[in-house]
């Protein structure tokens, strides 16, 4: 009977993460009318940054989480300002939808 909680957590945690990513894709597309495919890349970058800080450099979990959130947010804002805002201002780009 002790395997049931482990199975449930192994199913619910990845499903929750994928659900949040899917909700993010839907929200971004509904607001901007552009498919922001870099969101998946940002999630992967966040995972690698957290892994590097927590496992390889020995930071505490909470410090690694806070730094990862700050770093990924800054990276997202920079990519939005440098790439997507310029694409949005061009008239030759058609929007999906």
Coordinates of C-alpha atoms in Angstrom, one line a residue:
X1 CA 0.0 0.0 0.0
X2 CA 3.0 2.4 0.4
X3 CA 3.5 2.5 -3.4
X4 CA 0.2 4.3 -4.0
X5 CA 1.3 7.7 -2.6
X6 CA 4.5 7.5 -4.6
X7 CA 2.7 6.7 -7.8
X8 CA 0.2 9.5 -7.3
X9 CA 2.9 12.0 -6.7
X10 CA 4.9 10.8 -9.7
X11 CA 1.8 11.3 -11.8
X12 CA 0.4 14.6 -10.3
X13 CA 3.6 16.6 -10.1
X14 CA 4.6 16.3 -13.8
X15 CA 0.9 16.7 -14.9
X16 CA 0.6 19.9 -12.9
X17 CA 3.8 21.3 -14.4
X18 CA 2.6 20.5 -17.9
X19 CA -0.8 22.0 -17.1
X20 CA 0.8 25.2 -16.0
X21 CA 2.9 25.4 -19.1
X22 CA -0.2 24.8 -21.3
X23 CA -2.2 27.5 -19.4
X24 CA 0.7 29.9 -20.0
X25 CA 0.7 29.2 -23.7
X26 CA -3.0 29.8 -23.9
X27 CA -2.9 33.0 -21.8
X28 CA 0.0 34.4 -23.8
X29 CA -1.6 33.6 -27.1
X30 CA -5.0 35.0 -26.1
X31 CA -3.5 38.3 -24.9
X32 CA -0.8 39.0 -27.6
X33 CA -2.3 37.0 -30.5
X34 CA 1.3 35.7 -31.1
X35 CA 2.5 32.2 -30.3
X36 CA 5.3 32.8 -27.8
X37 CA 7.2 29.5 -28.3
X38 CA 10.1 30.7 -26.2
X39 CA 8.1 29.9 -23.0
X40 CA 9.1 26.3 -23.2
X41 CA 12.7 27.4 -23.6
X42 CA 12.4 29.6 -20.6
X43 CA 11.1 26.7 -18.6
X44 CA 14.1 24.6 -19.6
X45 CA 16.5 27.4 -18.8
X46 CA 14.9 27.8 -15.4
X47 CA 15.3 24.1 -14.7
X48 CA 19.0 24.2 -15.7
X49 CA 19.7 27.3 -13.7
X50 CA 18.1 25.7 -10.6
X51 CA 20.0 22.5 -11.1
X52 CA 23.3 24.2 -11.5
X53 CA 22.8 26.4 -8.4
X54 CA 21.3 23.7 -6.2
X55 CA 23.2 20.5 -7.2
X56 CA 26.4 21.7 -8.7
X57 CA 27.1 24.8 -6.5
X58 CA 25.4 23.6 -3.3
X59 CA 23.1 26.6 -2.7
X60 CA 20.1 26.1 -0.4
X61 CA 16.8 25.2 -2.1
X62 CA 15.1 28.5 -1.4
X63 CA 18.0 30.7 -2.4
X64 CA 18.3 28.7 -5.7
X65 CA 14.5 29.1 -6.3
X66 CA 14.5 32.8 -5.6
X67 CA 17.6 33.4 -7.8
X68 CA 16.1 31.2 -10.6
X69 CA 12.9 33.2 -10.6
X70 CA 14.7 36.5 -10.7
X71 CA 17.0 35.3 -13.5
X72 CA 14.3 33.8 -15.6
X73 CA 12.1 36.8 -15.2
X74 CA 14.9 39.1 -16.3
X75 CA 15.7 36.9 -19.2
X76 CA 12.1 36.9 -20.3
X77 CA 11.8 40.6 -20.2
X78 CA 15.0 41.1 -22.1
X79 CA 13.9 38.6 -24.8
X80 CA 10.5 40.3 -25.0
X81 CA 12.0 43.7 -25.4
X82 CA 14.7 42.7 -27.9
X83 CA 12.8 40.2 -30.0
X84 CA 9.0 40.1 -29.7
X85 CA 8.3 43.8 -29.3
X86 CA 10.2 44.5 -32.5
X87 CA 8.3 41.7 -34.3
X88 CA 5.0 43.0 -33.0
X89 CA 5.6 46.5 -34.4
X90 CA 6.3 45.2 -37.9
X91 CA 3.3 45.1 -40.2
X92 CA 4.6 42.3 -42.4
X93 CA 4.1 39.7 -39.7
X94 CA 0.7 37.9 -39.7
X95 CA -0.8 36.9 -36.4
X96 CA -1.9 33.3 -35.8
X97 CA -5.6 33.2 -35.2

